mmCIF file of C-alpha atoms and ligand atoms in Angstrom:
data_model
loop_
_atom_site.group_PDB
_atom_site.id
_atom_site.type_symbol
_atom_site.label_atom_id
_atom_site.label_comp_id
_atom_site.label_asym_id
_atom_site.label_seq_id
_atom_site.Cartn_x
_atom_site.Cartn_y
_atom_site.Cartn_z
ATOM 1 C CA UNK A 1 56.870 -124.384 -272.429
ATOM 2 C CA UNK A 2 56.350 -124.065 -268.656
ATOM 3 C CA UNK A 3 54.726 -126.936 -266.775
ATOM 4 C CA UNK A 4 53.432 -126.503 -263.250
ATOM 5 C CA UNK A 5 53.811 -129.711 -261.219
ATOM 6 C CA UNK A 6 51.499 -130.140 -258.235
ATOM 7 C CA UNK A 7 51.649 -132.723 -255.443
ATOM 8 C CA UNK A 8 48.737 -132.268 -253.045
ATOM 9 C CA UNK A 9 48.352 -133.749 -249.602
ATOM 10 C CA UNK A 10 45.301 -133.270 -247.412
ATOM 11 C CA UNK A 11 46.756 -130.102 -245.831
ATOM 12 C CA UNK A 12 49.747 -129.397 -248.071
ATOM 13 C CA UNK A 13 50.536 -128.481 -251.664
ATOM 14 C CA UNK A 14 54.018 -128.854 -253.144
ATOM 15 C CA UNK A 15 54.775 -127.256 -256.499
ATOM 16 C CA UNK A 16 57.509 -126.765 -259.063
ATOM 17 C CA UNK A 17 57.425 -124.684 -262.224
ATOM 18 C CA UNK A 18 59.589 -126.420 -264.825
ATOM 19 C CA UNK A 19 60.749 -124.873 -268.088
ATOM 20 C CA UNK A 20 60.711 -127.806 -270.519
ATOM 21 C CA UNK A 21 63.025 -126.158 -273.049
ATOM 22 C CA UNK A 22 65.931 -127.123 -270.786
ATOM 23 C CA UNK A 23 64.107 -129.060 -268.031
ATOM 24 C CA UNK A 24 65.063 -126.530 -265.370
ATOM 25 C CA UNK A 25 63.105 -125.624 -262.260
ATOM 26 C CA UNK A 26 62.310 -121.909 -262.324
ATOM 27 C CA UNK A 27 60.520 -121.827 -258.960
ATOM 28 C CA UNK A 28 59.345 -124.247 -256.328
ATOM 29 C CA UNK A 29 57.564 -124.143 -253.008
ATOM 30 C CA UNK A 30 55.244 -125.577 -250.456
ATOM 31 C CA UNK A 31 51.920 -124.542 -248.880
ATOM 32 C CA UNK A 32 51.424 -126.044 -245.445
ATOM 33 C CA UNK A 33 48.598 -126.179 -242.910
ATOM 34 C CA UNK A 34 45.894 -125.674 -245.566
ATOM 35 C CA UNK A 35 42.562 -125.594 -243.728
ATOM 36 C CA UNK A 36 44.353 -125.308 -240.386
ATOM 37 C CA UNK A 37 45.325 -122.232 -238.401
ATOM 38 C CA UNK A 38 48.795 -120.923 -239.261
ATOM 39 C CA UNK A 39 48.766 -121.646 -243.030
ATOM 40 C CA UNK A 40 51.874 -120.517 -244.850
ATOM 41 C CA UNK A 41 53.531 -120.592 -248.231
ATOM 42 C CA UNK A 42 57.274 -120.939 -248.729
ATOM 43 C CA UNK A 43 58.192 -119.873 -252.261
ATOM 44 C CA UNK A 44 61.639 -120.117 -253.799
ATOM 45 C CA UNK A 45 62.507 -118.692 -257.214
ATOM 46 C CA UNK A 46 65.533 -120.487 -258.757
ATOM 47 C CA UNK A 47 68.860 -119.129 -257.555
ATOM 48 C CA UNK A 48 67.232 -116.930 -254.901
ATOM 49 C CA UNK A 49 66.395 -117.268 -251.231
ATOM 50 C CA UNK A 50 63.190 -118.666 -249.769
ATOM 51 C CA UNK A 51 60.265 -116.291 -249.119
ATOM 52 C CA UNK A 52 57.674 -117.091 -246.487
ATOM 53 C CA UNK A 53 54.092 -115.766 -246.652
ATOM 54 C CA UNK A 54 51.636 -116.264 -243.825
ATOM 55 C CA UNK A 55 47.997 -115.919 -244.799
ATOM 56 C CA UNK A 56 44.892 -117.984 -244.044
ATOM 57 C CA UNK A 57 44.377 -120.754 -246.625
ATOM 58 C CA UNK A 58 40.992 -122.232 -245.819
ATOM 59 C CA UNK A 59 41.154 -124.619 -248.775
ATOM 60 C CA UNK A 60 43.303 -125.750 -251.724
ATOM 61 C CA UNK A 61 41.664 -123.188 -254.053
ATOM 62 C CA UNK A 62 43.011 -120.326 -251.965
ATOM 63 C CA UNK A 63 46.393 -122.098 -251.741
ATOM 64 C CA UNK A 64 46.733 -122.491 -255.508
ATOM 65 C CA UNK A 65 45.750 -118.850 -256.029
ATOM 66 C CA UNK A 66 48.522 -117.828 -253.616
ATOM 67 C CA UNK A 67 50.984 -119.980 -255.551
ATOM 68 C CA UNK A 68 49.939 -118.382 -258.861
ATOM 69 C CA UNK A 69 50.190 -114.898 -257.319
ATOM 70 C CA UNK A 70 53.730 -115.727 -256.138
ATOM 71 C CA UNK A 71 54.689 -117.060 -259.581
ATOM 72 C CA UNK A 72 53.555 -113.869 -261.381
ATOM 73 C CA UNK A 73 54.596 -111.377 -258.697
ATOM 74 C CA UNK A 74 56.665 -108.521 -260.282
ATOM 75 C CA UNK A 75 59.330 -108.839 -257.573
ATOM 76 C CA UNK A 76 59.800 -112.531 -256.783
ATOM 77 C CA UNK A 77 57.758 -114.089 -259.592
ATOM 78 C CA UNK A 78 59.252 -115.998 -262.524
ATOM 79 C CA UNK A 79 56.597 -115.496 -265.239
ATOM 80 C CA UNK A 80 54.726 -112.373 -266.370
ATOM 81 C CA UNK A 81 51.287 -113.985 -266.390
ATOM 82 C CA UNK A 82 49.581 -117.314 -265.796
ATOM 83 C CA UNK A 83 49.214 -117.575 -269.607
ATOM 84 C CA UNK A 84 52.914 -118.532 -269.676
ATOM 85 C CA UNK A 85 52.049 -121.761 -267.863
ATOM 86 C CA UNK A 86 51.019 -124.241 -270.564
ATOM 87 C CA UNK A 87 49.746 -127.164 -268.483
ATOM 88 C CA UNK A 88 49.586 -128.582 -264.981
ATOM 89 C CA UNK A 89 50.837 -132.073 -264.055
ATOM 90 C CA UNK A 90 49.389 -133.657 -260.920
ATOM 91 C CA UNK A 91 50.686 -136.568 -258.918
ATOM 92 C CA UNK A 92 47.685 -138.839 -258.353
ATOM 93 C CA UNK A 93 48.216 -141.940 -256.264
ATOM 94 C CA UNK A 94 45.684 -144.577 -257.286
ATOM 95 C CA UNK A 95 44.012 -145.320 -260.609
ATOM 96 C CA UNK A 96 42.893 -148.854 -259.716
ATOM 97 C CA UNK A 97 42.955 -150.951 -262.891
ATOM 98 C CA UNK A 98 41.703 -148.011 -264.958
ATOM 99 C CA UNK A 99 44.864 -146.366 -266.267
ATOM 100 C CA UNK A 100 48.318 -147.660 -267.066
ATOM 101 C CA UNK A 101 49.586 -144.322 -268.346
ATOM 102 C CA UNK A 102 49.295 -140.624 -267.603
ATOM 103 C CA UNK A 103 46.112 -139.021 -268.948
ATOM 104 C CA UNK A 104 44.680 -135.549 -269.644
ATOM 105 C CA UNK A 105 42.052 -134.972 -266.959
ATOM 106 C CA UNK A 106 38.365 -134.764 -267.869
ATOM 107 C CA UNK A 107 35.187 -135.601 -265.942
ATOM 108 C CA UNK A 108 35.705 -139.379 -266.490
ATOM 109 C CA UNK A 109 39.207 -139.224 -265.032
ATOM 110 C CA UNK A 110 37.911 -137.329 -262.003
ATOM 111 C CA UNK A 111 35.282 -140.033 -261.563
ATOM 112 C CA UNK A 112 38.016 -142.701 -261.565
ATOM 113 C CA UNK A 113 39.942 -140.759 -258.905
ATOM 114 C CA UNK A 114 36.772 -140.781 -256.781
ATOM 115 C CA UNK A 115 36.041 -144.472 -257.413
ATOM 116 C CA UNK A 116 39.539 -145.185 -256.075
ATOM 117 C CA UNK A 117 39.086 -143.243 -252.808
ATOM 118 C CA UNK A 118 38.725 -146.564 -250.966
ATOM 119 C CA UNK A 119 42.084 -147.733 -252.307
ATOM 120 C CA UNK A 120 43.963 -144.551 -251.309
ATOM 121 C CA UNK A 121 41.819 -142.807 -248.699
ATOM 122 C CA UNK A 122 44.521 -140.373 -247.609
ATOM 123 C CA UNK A 123 45.818 -139.423 -251.043
ATOM 124 C CA UNK A 124 43.187 -139.555 -253.804
ATOM 125 C CA UNK A 125 40.765 -137.053 -252.173
ATOM 126 C CA UNK A 126 43.622 -134.580 -251.650
ATOM 127 C CA UNK A 127 44.859 -135.111 -255.215
ATOM 128 C CA UNK A 128 41.382 -134.325 -256.568
ATOM 129 C CA UNK A 129 41.180 -131.194 -254.422
ATOM 130 C CA UNK A 130 44.381 -129.973 -256.086
ATOM 131 C CA UNK A 131 43.011 -130.707 -259.553
ATOM 132 C CA UNK A 132 39.730 -128.907 -258.906
ATOM 133 C CA UNK A 133 41.577 -125.957 -257.395
ATOM 134 C CA UNK A 134 43.685 -125.637 -260.567
ATOM 135 C CA UNK A 135 40.615 -125.961 -262.795
ATOM 136 C CA UNK A 136 38.963 -123.119 -260.868
ATOM 137 C CA UNK A 137 42.026 -120.875 -260.853
ATOM 138 C CA UNK A 138 43.086 -121.543 -264.474
ATOM 139 C CA UNK A 139 39.950 -122.378 -266.497
ATOM 140 C CA UNK A 140 40.693 -124.152 -269.774
ATOM 141 C CA UNK A 141 44.299 -125.031 -268.878
ATOM 142 C CA UNK A 142 45.051 -128.743 -269.442
ATOM 143 C CA UNK A 143 45.577 -130.782 -266.272
ATOM 144 C CA UNK A 144 47.294 -134.160 -266.464
ATOM 145 C CA UNK A 145 47.094 -137.020 -263.942
ATOM 146 C CA UNK A 146 50.363 -138.924 -263.478
ATOM 147 C CA UNK A 147 49.551 -142.033 -261.458
ATOM 148 C CA UNK A 148 51.736 -143.696 -258.862
ATOM 149 C CA UNK A 149 50.160 -147.010 -259.811
ATOM 150 C CA UNK A 150 50.651 -146.737 -263.592
ATOM 151 C CA UNK A 151 54.120 -148.332 -263.690
ATOM 152 C CA UNK A 152 52.909 -151.502 -261.915
ATOM 153 C CA UNK A 153 50.125 -152.093 -264.435
ATOM 154 C CA UNK A 154 52.509 -153.932 -266.782
ATOM 155 C CA UNK A 155 52.982 -156.749 -264.243
ATOM 156 C CA UNK A 156 51.774 -160.221 -265.310
ATOM 157 C CA UNK A 157 48.939 -161.921 -263.452
ATOM 158 C CA UNK A 158 51.451 -164.234 -261.796
ATOM 159 C CA UNK A 159 53.049 -161.180 -260.165
ATOM 160 C CA UNK A 160 49.973 -159.101 -259.359
ATOM 161 C CA UNK A 161 47.393 -161.657 -258.202
ATOM 162 C CA UNK A 162 47.195 -162.547 -254.544
ATOM 163 C CA UNK A 163 46.611 -166.239 -253.810
ATOM 164 C CA UNK A 164 43.183 -165.549 -252.348
ATOM 165 C CA UNK A 165 39.727 -166.360 -253.778
ATOM 166 C CA UNK A 166 39.608 -164.968 -257.306
ATOM 167 C CA UNK A 167 36.212 -163.403 -256.653
ATOM 168 C CA UNK A 168 37.902 -160.595 -254.647
ATOM 169 C CA UNK A 169 39.888 -159.603 -257.687
ATOM 170 C CA UNK A 170 36.843 -159.974 -259.940
ATOM 171 C CA UNK A 171 34.543 -157.999 -257.643
ATOM 172 C CA UNK A 172 36.845 -155.447 -256.045
ATOM 173 C CA UNK A 173 40.087 -155.436 -258.099
ATOM 174 C CA UNK A 174 42.043 -156.686 -255.082
ATOM 175 C CA UNK A 175 45.525 -157.161 -256.570
ATOM 176 C CA UNK A 176 49.051 -155.881 -256.223
ATOM 177 C CA UNK A 177 49.435 -152.397 -257.785
ATOM 178 C CA UNK A 178 52.750 -151.024 -256.519
ATOM 179 C CA UNK A 179 53.501 -147.389 -255.663
ATOM 180 C CA UNK A 180 56.371 -144.917 -256.212
ATOM 181 C CA UNK A 181 55.773 -145.836 -259.866
ATOM 182 C CA UNK A 182 56.795 -142.419 -261.188
ATOM 183 C CA UNK A 183 60.124 -142.731 -259.395
ATOM 184 C CA UNK A 184 60.756 -146.337 -260.477
ATOM 185 C CA UNK A 185 59.989 -145.493 -264.100
ATOM 186 C CA UNK A 186 62.192 -142.390 -264.040
ATOM 187 C CA UNK A 187 65.162 -144.099 -262.366
ATOM 188 C CA UNK A 188 65.063 -147.257 -264.495
ATOM 189 C CA UNK A 189 64.790 -145.115 -267.655
ATOM 190 C CA UNK A 190 67.711 -142.891 -266.640
ATOM 191 C CA UNK A 191 69.817 -145.970 -265.759
ATOM 192 C CA UNK A 192 69.202 -147.461 -269.207
ATOM 193 C CA UNK A 193 70.235 -144.143 -270.823
ATOM 194 C CA UNK A 194 73.286 -143.482 -268.708
ATOM 195 C CA UNK A 195 74.652 -147.051 -268.873
ATOM 196 C CA UNK A 196 73.789 -147.345 -272.548
ATOM 197 C CA UNK A 197 71.792 -150.533 -271.959
ATOM 198 C CA UNK A 198 69.487 -152.147 -274.528
ATOM 199 C CA UNK A 199 66.248 -150.102 -274.144
ATOM 200 C CA UNK A 200 64.138 -153.173 -275.022
ATOM 201 C CA UNK A 201 65.892 -155.798 -272.930
ATOM 202 C CA UNK A 202 67.695 -154.137 -270.033
ATOM 203 C CA UNK A 203 66.960 -155.824 -266.687
ATOM 204 C CA UNK A 204 66.982 -153.175 -263.960
ATOM 205 C CA UNK A 205 66.232 -153.331 -260.240
ATOM 206 C CA UNK A 206 65.429 -150.001 -258.550
ATOM 207 C CA UNK A 207 65.610 -149.706 -254.751
ATOM 208 C CA UNK A 208 63.597 -146.597 -253.784
ATOM 209 C CA UNK A 209 64.639 -146.335 -250.125
ATOM 210 C CA UNK A 210 63.033 -143.404 -248.347
ATOM 211 C CA UNK A 211 60.622 -143.100 -245.476
ATOM 212 C CA UNK A 212 58.376 -145.173 -247.712
ATOM 213 C CA UNK A 213 60.435 -147.802 -249.502
ATOM 214 C CA UNK A 214 59.916 -150.153 -252.424
ATOM 215 C CA UNK A 215 61.872 -152.216 -254.941
ATOM 216 C CA UNK A 216 60.961 -152.791 -258.569
ATOM 217 C CA UNK A 217 62.153 -155.090 -261.325
ATOM 218 C CA UNK A 218 61.754 -153.978 -264.917
ATOM 219 C CA UNK A 219 62.706 -155.288 -268.329
ATOM 220 C CA UNK A 220 63.118 -152.649 -271.041
ATOM 221 C CA UNK A 221 61.607 -150.076 -268.662
ATOM 222 C CA UNK A 222 58.417 -152.149 -268.154
ATOM 223 C CA UNK A 223 57.621 -153.236 -264.625
ATOM 224 C CA UNK A 224 57.821 -156.990 -264.055
ATOM 225 C CA UNK A 225 57.336 -156.876 -260.289
ATOM 226 C CA UNK A 226 57.329 -154.367 -257.473
ATOM 227 C CA UNK A 227 57.244 -154.797 -253.735
ATOM 228 C CA UNK A 228 54.227 -152.725 -252.663
ATOM 229 C CA UNK A 229 50.795 -154.250 -253.048
ATOM 230 C CA UNK A 230 47.145 -153.200 -252.901
ATOM 231 C CA UNK A 231 48.350 -150.537 -250.470
ATOM 232 C CA UNK A 232 51.835 -149.186 -249.703
ATOM 233 C CA UNK A 233 52.085 -151.491 -246.659
ATOM 234 C CA UNK A 234 53.566 -154.538 -248.411
ATOM 235 C CA UNK A 235 57.235 -155.166 -249.101
ATOM 236 C CA UNK A 236 60.261 -153.614 -247.473
ATOM 237 C CA UNK A 237 60.681 -152.468 -243.884
ATOM 238 C CA UNK A 238 59.878 -148.717 -243.953
ATOM 239 C CA UNK A 239 60.023 -145.770 -241.556
ATOM 240 C CA UNK A 240 56.801 -146.735 -239.777
ATOM 241 C CA UNK A 241 55.361 -149.508 -242.002
ATOM 242 C CA UNK A 242 55.995 -153.178 -241.323
ATOM 243 C CA UNK A 243 56.253 -154.295 -244.942
ATOM 244 C CA UNK A 244 55.641 -158.042 -245.553
ATOM 245 C CA UNK A 245 53.916 -159.781 -242.690
ATOM 246 C CA UNK A 246 51.983 -163.003 -242.079
ATOM 247 C CA UNK A 247 48.311 -161.893 -242.021
ATOM 248 C CA UNK A 248 47.927 -164.287 -239.082
ATOM 249 C CA UNK A 249 49.892 -161.787 -236.969
ATOM 250 C CA UNK A 250 46.993 -159.334 -237.320
ATOM 251 C CA UNK A 251 44.463 -161.795 -235.900
ATOM 252 C CA UNK A 252 46.861 -162.899 -233.136
ATOM 253 C CA UNK A 253 47.519 -159.322 -231.935
ATOM 254 C CA UNK A 254 43.792 -158.478 -232.195
ATOM 255 C CA UNK A 255 42.987 -161.402 -229.903
ATOM 256 C CA UNK A 256 45.842 -160.871 -227.460
ATOM 257 C CA UNK A 257 45.404 -157.104 -227.115
ATOM 258 C CA UNK A 258 41.632 -156.849 -227.571
ATOM 259 C CA UNK A 259 42.086 -154.560 -230.563
ATOM 260 C CA UNK A 260 40.079 -154.497 -233.784
ATOM 261 C CA UNK A 261 41.539 -154.899 -237.265
ATOM 262 C CA UNK A 262 41.596 -151.159 -237.950
ATOM 263 C CA UNK A 263 43.636 -150.515 -234.823
ATOM 264 C CA UNK A 264 46.170 -153.220 -235.693
ATOM 265 C CA UNK A 265 46.408 -152.018 -239.300
ATOM 266 C CA UNK A 266 47.083 -148.549 -237.940
ATOM 267 C CA UNK A 267 49.928 -150.031 -235.873
ATOM 268 C CA UNK A 268 51.323 -151.804 -238.944
ATOM 269 C CA UNK A 269 51.203 -148.543 -240.934
ATOM 270 C CA UNK A 270 52.242 -145.964 -238.353
ATOM 271 C CA UNK A 271 54.053 -147.645 -235.478
ATOM 272 C CA UNK A 272 55.997 -150.458 -237.089
ATOM 273 C CA UNK A 273 58.974 -150.549 -239.456
ATOM 274 C CA UNK A 274 62.158 -148.884 -238.183
ATOM 275 C CA UNK A 275 60.180 -147.172 -235.410
ATOM 276 C CA UNK A 276 58.535 -150.342 -234.121
ATOM 277 C CA UNK A 277 61.487 -152.704 -234.503
ATOM 278 C CA UNK A 278 63.808 -150.293 -232.703
ATOM 279 C CA UNK A 279 61.374 -150.267 -229.770
ATOM 280 C CA UNK A 280 60.254 -146.705 -230.468
ATOM 281 C CA UNK A 281 63.714 -145.196 -231.023
ATOM 282 C CA UNK A 282 62.999 -143.467 -234.350
ATOM 283 C CA UNK A 283 61.422 -143.840 -237.775
ATOM 284 C CA UNK A 284 64.356 -141.915 -239.275
ATOM 285 C CA UNK A 285 67.059 -144.174 -240.649
ATOM 286 C CA UNK A 286 69.802 -141.689 -239.656
ATOM 287 C CA UNK A 287 68.906 -142.087 -235.982
ATOM 288 C CA UNK A 288 68.772 -145.866 -236.333
ATOM 289 C CA UNK A 289 72.133 -146.104 -238.109
ATOM 290 C CA UNK A 290 73.801 -143.804 -235.608
ATOM 291 C CA UNK A 291 72.404 -145.686 -232.608
ATOM 292 C CA UNK A 292 73.437 -148.977 -234.236
ATOM 293 C CA UNK A 293 76.983 -147.653 -234.695
ATOM 294 C CA UNK A 294 76.989 -146.683 -231.022
ATOM 295 C CA UNK A 295 76.115 -150.256 -230.085
ATOM 296 C CA UNK A 296 72.369 -150.012 -229.337
ATOM 297 C CA UNK A 297 71.287 -153.657 -229.847
ATOM 298 C CA UNK A 298 67.694 -152.888 -230.980
ATOM 299 C CA UNK A 299 68.958 -150.327 -233.506
ATOM 300 C CA UNK A 300 71.568 -152.800 -234.755
ATOM 301 C CA UNK A 301 68.978 -155.547 -235.274
ATOM 302 C CA UNK A 302 66.683 -153.026 -237.039
ATOM 303 C CA UNK A 303 69.426 -151.764 -239.360
ATOM 304 C CA UNK A 304 70.435 -155.320 -240.232
ATOM 305 C CA UNK A 305 66.840 -156.362 -240.903
ATOM 306 C CA UNK A 306 66.277 -153.333 -243.168
ATOM 307 C CA UNK A 307 69.281 -154.196 -245.355
ATOM 308 C CA UNK A 308 68.549 -157.941 -245.292
ATOM 309 C CA UNK A 309 64.986 -157.409 -246.539
ATOM 310 C CA UNK A 310 66.178 -155.269 -249.469
ATOM 311 C CA UNK A 311 68.806 -157.894 -250.358
ATOM 312 C CA UNK A 312 66.157 -160.649 -250.310
ATOM 313 C CA UNK A 313 64.006 -158.684 -252.758
ATOM 314 C CA UNK A 314 66.970 -158.097 -255.052
ATOM 315 C CA UNK A 315 67.602 -161.870 -255.038
ATOM 316 C CA UNK A 316 63.945 -162.622 -255.759
ATOM 317 C CA UNK A 317 63.756 -160.080 -258.573
ATOM 318 C CA UNK A 318 66.981 -161.301 -260.142
ATOM 319 C CA UNK A 319 65.346 -164.738 -260.278
ATOM 320 C CA UNK A 320 62.073 -163.257 -261.608
ATOM 321 C CA UNK A 321 63.982 -161.678 -264.523
ATOM 322 C CA UNK A 322 66.517 -164.502 -264.887
ATOM 323 C CA UNK A 323 69.313 -161.965 -264.462
ATOM 324 C CA UNK A 324 69.980 -158.333 -263.789
ATOM 325 C CA UNK A 325 72.047 -155.714 -265.633
ATOM 326 C CA UNK A 326 71.856 -152.831 -263.176
ATOM 327 C CA UNK A 327 70.785 -152.162 -259.602
ATOM 328 C CA UNK A 328 69.950 -148.542 -258.701
ATOM 329 C CA UNK A 329 69.648 -146.892 -255.306
ATOM 330 C CA UNK A 330 67.475 -143.824 -254.934
ATOM 331 C CA UNK A 331 65.395 -141.636 -252.474
ATOM 332 C CA UNK A 332 66.473 -140.308 -249.053
ATOM 333 C CA UNK A 333 68.320 -143.374 -247.763
ATOM 334 C CA UNK A 334 69.366 -144.788 -251.145
ATOM 335 C CA UNK A 335 70.879 -141.470 -252.259
ATOM 336 C CA UNK A 336 72.526 -140.524 -248.985
ATOM 337 C CA UNK A 337 73.609 -143.529 -246.977
ATOM 338 C CA UNK A 338 76.722 -145.229 -248.328
ATOM 339 C CA UNK A 339 76.772 -147.742 -245.468
ATOM 340 C CA UNK A 340 73.258 -148.966 -246.215
ATOM 341 C CA UNK A 341 74.135 -149.338 -249.930
ATOM 342 C CA UNK A 342 77.289 -151.224 -249.024
ATOM 343 C CA UNK A 343 75.463 -153.353 -246.435
ATOM 344 C CA UNK A 344 72.812 -154.418 -248.957
ATOM 345 C CA UNK A 345 75.405 -155.179 -251.619
ATOM 346 C CA UNK A 346 77.411 -157.319 -249.170
ATOM 347 C CA UNK A 347 74.716 -159.997 -249.730
ATOM 348 C CA UNK A 348 75.158 -159.869 -253.505
ATOM 349 C CA UNK A 349 78.634 -161.305 -254.033
ATOM 350 C CA UNK A 350 77.022 -164.345 -255.717
ATOM 351 C CA UNK A 351 75.938 -161.996 -258.526
ATOM 352 C CA UNK A 352 79.547 -160.938 -259.042
ATOM 353 C CA UNK A 353 78.806 -157.536 -257.491
ATOM 354 C CA UNK A 354 81.679 -155.548 -256.032
ATOM 355 C CA UNK A 355 81.294 -152.035 -254.599
ATOM 356 C CA UNK A 356 84.006 -149.420 -255.171
ATOM 357 C CA UNK A 357 84.250 -147.783 -251.725
ATOM 358 C CA UNK A 358 85.647 -144.542 -253.105
ATOM 359 C CA UNK A 359 82.921 -144.208 -255.736
ATOM 360 C CA UNK A 360 80.296 -145.153 -253.143
ATOM 361 C CA UNK A 361 81.446 -142.348 -250.841
ATOM 362 C CA UNK A 362 79.028 -139.842 -252.353
ATOM 363 C CA UNK A 363 75.587 -138.318 -251.860
ATOM 364 C CA UNK A 364 72.803 -137.444 -254.258
ATOM 365 C CA UNK A 365 74.865 -137.695 -257.434
ATOM 366 C CA UNK A 366 74.306 -139.924 -260.444
ATOM 367 C CA UNK A 367 77.232 -142.309 -260.313
ATOM 368 C CA UNK A 368 78.238 -145.952 -260.829
ATOM 369 C CA UNK A 369 79.355 -147.232 -257.417
ATOM 370 C CA UNK A 370 80.436 -150.734 -258.443
ATOM 371 C CA UNK A 371 83.986 -151.597 -259.545
ATOM 372 C CA UNK A 372 84.902 -151.855 -263.222
ATOM 373 C CA UNK A 373 85.013 -155.671 -262.787
ATOM 374 C CA UNK A 374 81.612 -155.938 -261.142
ATOM 375 C CA UNK A 375 79.393 -158.221 -263.261
ATOM 376 C CA UNK A 376 76.320 -156.108 -262.479
ATOM 377 C CA UNK A 377 76.467 -152.320 -262.504
ATOM 378 C CA UNK A 378 75.340 -150.735 -259.250
ATOM 379 C CA UNK A 379 74.351 -147.065 -259.353
ATOM 380 C CA UNK A 380 73.343 -144.188 -257.191
ATOM 381 C CA UNK A 381 70.689 -142.409 -259.247
ATOM 382 C CA UNK A 382 68.791 -139.492 -257.682
ATOM 383 C CA UNK A 383 65.077 -139.682 -258.336
ATOM 384 C CA UNK A 384 63.181 -136.679 -259.663
ATOM 385 C CA UNK A 385 59.458 -137.344 -259.529
ATOM 386 C CA UNK A 386 58.576 -133.724 -260.373
ATOM 387 C CA UNK A 387 60.600 -133.805 -263.570
ATOM 388 C CA UNK A 388 59.062 -137.180 -264.452
ATOM 389 C CA UNK A 389 55.564 -135.693 -263.974
ATOM 390 C CA UNK A 390 56.526 -132.646 -266.050
ATOM 391 C CA UNK A 391 57.833 -134.881 -268.852
ATOM 392 C CA UNK A 392 54.602 -136.923 -268.957
ATOM 393 C CA UNK A 393 52.536 -133.707 -268.959
ATOM 394 C CA UNK A 394 54.670 -132.216 -271.721
ATOM 395 C CA UNK A 395 54.350 -135.412 -273.797
ATOM 396 C CA UNK A 396 50.550 -135.218 -273.600
ATOM 397 C CA UNK A 397 50.159 -131.446 -274.026
ATOM 398 C CA UNK A 398 52.944 -130.200 -276.303
HETATM 399 P P1 AMP B 401 62.540 -139.613 -248.318
HETATM 400 O O1 AMP B 401 61.242 -140.247 -247.886
HETATM 401 O O2 AMP B 401 62.966 -140.017 -249.697
HETATM 402 O O3 AMP B 401 62.576 -138.135 -248.084
HETATM 403 O O4 AMP B 401 63.672 -140.222 -247.341
HETATM 404 C C1 AMP B 401 63.632 -140.081 -245.950
HETATM 405 C C2 AMP B 401 64.689 -141.001 -245.331
HETATM 406 O O5 AMP B 401 65.975 -140.653 -245.885
HETATM 407 C C3 AMP B 401 64.804 -140.891 -243.820
HETATM 408 O O6 AMP B 401 64.858 -142.179 -243.232
HETATM 409 C C4 AMP B 401 66.140 -140.184 -243.635
HETATM 410 O O7 AMP B 401 66.813 -140.622 -242.482
HETATM 411 C C5 AMP B 401 66.920 -140.592 -244.864
HETATM 412 N N1 AMP B 401 67.947 -139.569 -245.151
HETATM 413 C C6 AMP B 401 67.725 -138.308 -245.583
HETATM 414 N N2 AMP B 401 68.906 -137.628 -245.676
HETATM 415 C C7 AMP B 401 69.870 -138.482 -245.280
HETATM 416 C C8 AMP B 401 71.277 -138.386 -245.131
HETATM 417 N N3 AMP B 401 71.922 -137.257 -245.416
HETATM 418 N N4 AMP B 401 71.949 -139.485 -244.707
HETATM 419 C C9 AMP B 401 71.294 -140.619 -244.431
HETATM 420 N N5 AMP B 401 69.965 -140.762 -244.529
HETATM 421 C C10 AMP B 401 69.254 -139.725 -244.951
#
């Protein structure tokens, strides 16, 4: 059974075709600049080189048709006809309080995606465009929504409610939702399998450290807490997002700089984090780490703050679960930067954690990086959100 996985942005469309008999990717690619001059598709069949096609893509419908044409092309295609694709799995960011699990898309689901536009104004409209494009190009084919917010729906009230007037939750569902849920669920599940932990009771902390970054705590694969909130702004220090901040800072900067709330929120989302703290040096952690190693004081303070914030969350989540069996690092920084992993774990000696430097000297490979004596297992576990989406789609459509 072949599942097509789609991740739509406002002007982009990423895809993978996954054969679920052995969970292998048969082709993948990316459409960029949809609706903008210079649209192009980069298509890569498994084991072959990348092919680039330049053709106007005025909207997502044209983009998806180009993807399907590439997938069935006699030369560089991987299936004979679109009939060989059984279902389509879509990443959808926000479901509000409406869904705590993936769901086959019908008109009601599309309505929920629209109702949640206010909660994810950049993502939900693009996600719906992708869904409608697939419906038009492949009538009758099941489409499945796999929500970023689904994992966080198992949090208790004590974890998800903000300490603000209850009426805002009652009226507008203002609460903590959490994001990167597909990744957190996948990584915690794989950690339980690979470490042979109790699937009902295992206490796992996942540090998803990429350009966007979040931590989650789960017991038996069910989310207990996660660091992002109503929006992906809360929590860790990220590439350009501030993470946790005293809301009073917003008012203070508004008053001092004569800016309105939207302008300051834009600064907190797009000009803060690694970029802001390093005084504009870079939002890319590689640049920050390199500059820190070369002695740049702003980069050094930024790198230290990034690791410190992750370590604080690990401490808080260990307390929330009254223990922890495994800590996993994933995403761009978590999978690639041994120094960041080591730096974070240097705060965790009180948990009996010891890192094996030789094992930690690795990139993008599932591996235990703690010593045999370490009381808590620490792992590098590459995330695979596309496979997670394909698995959910397969489960609902097989
Ligand atoms: P992601 O959002 O998961 O793609 O992660 C992006 C982040 O991962 C950026 O801050 C990159 O600097 C970081 N990253 C990607 N590759 C590497 C690498 N080889 N070494 C260190 N950091 C990396």
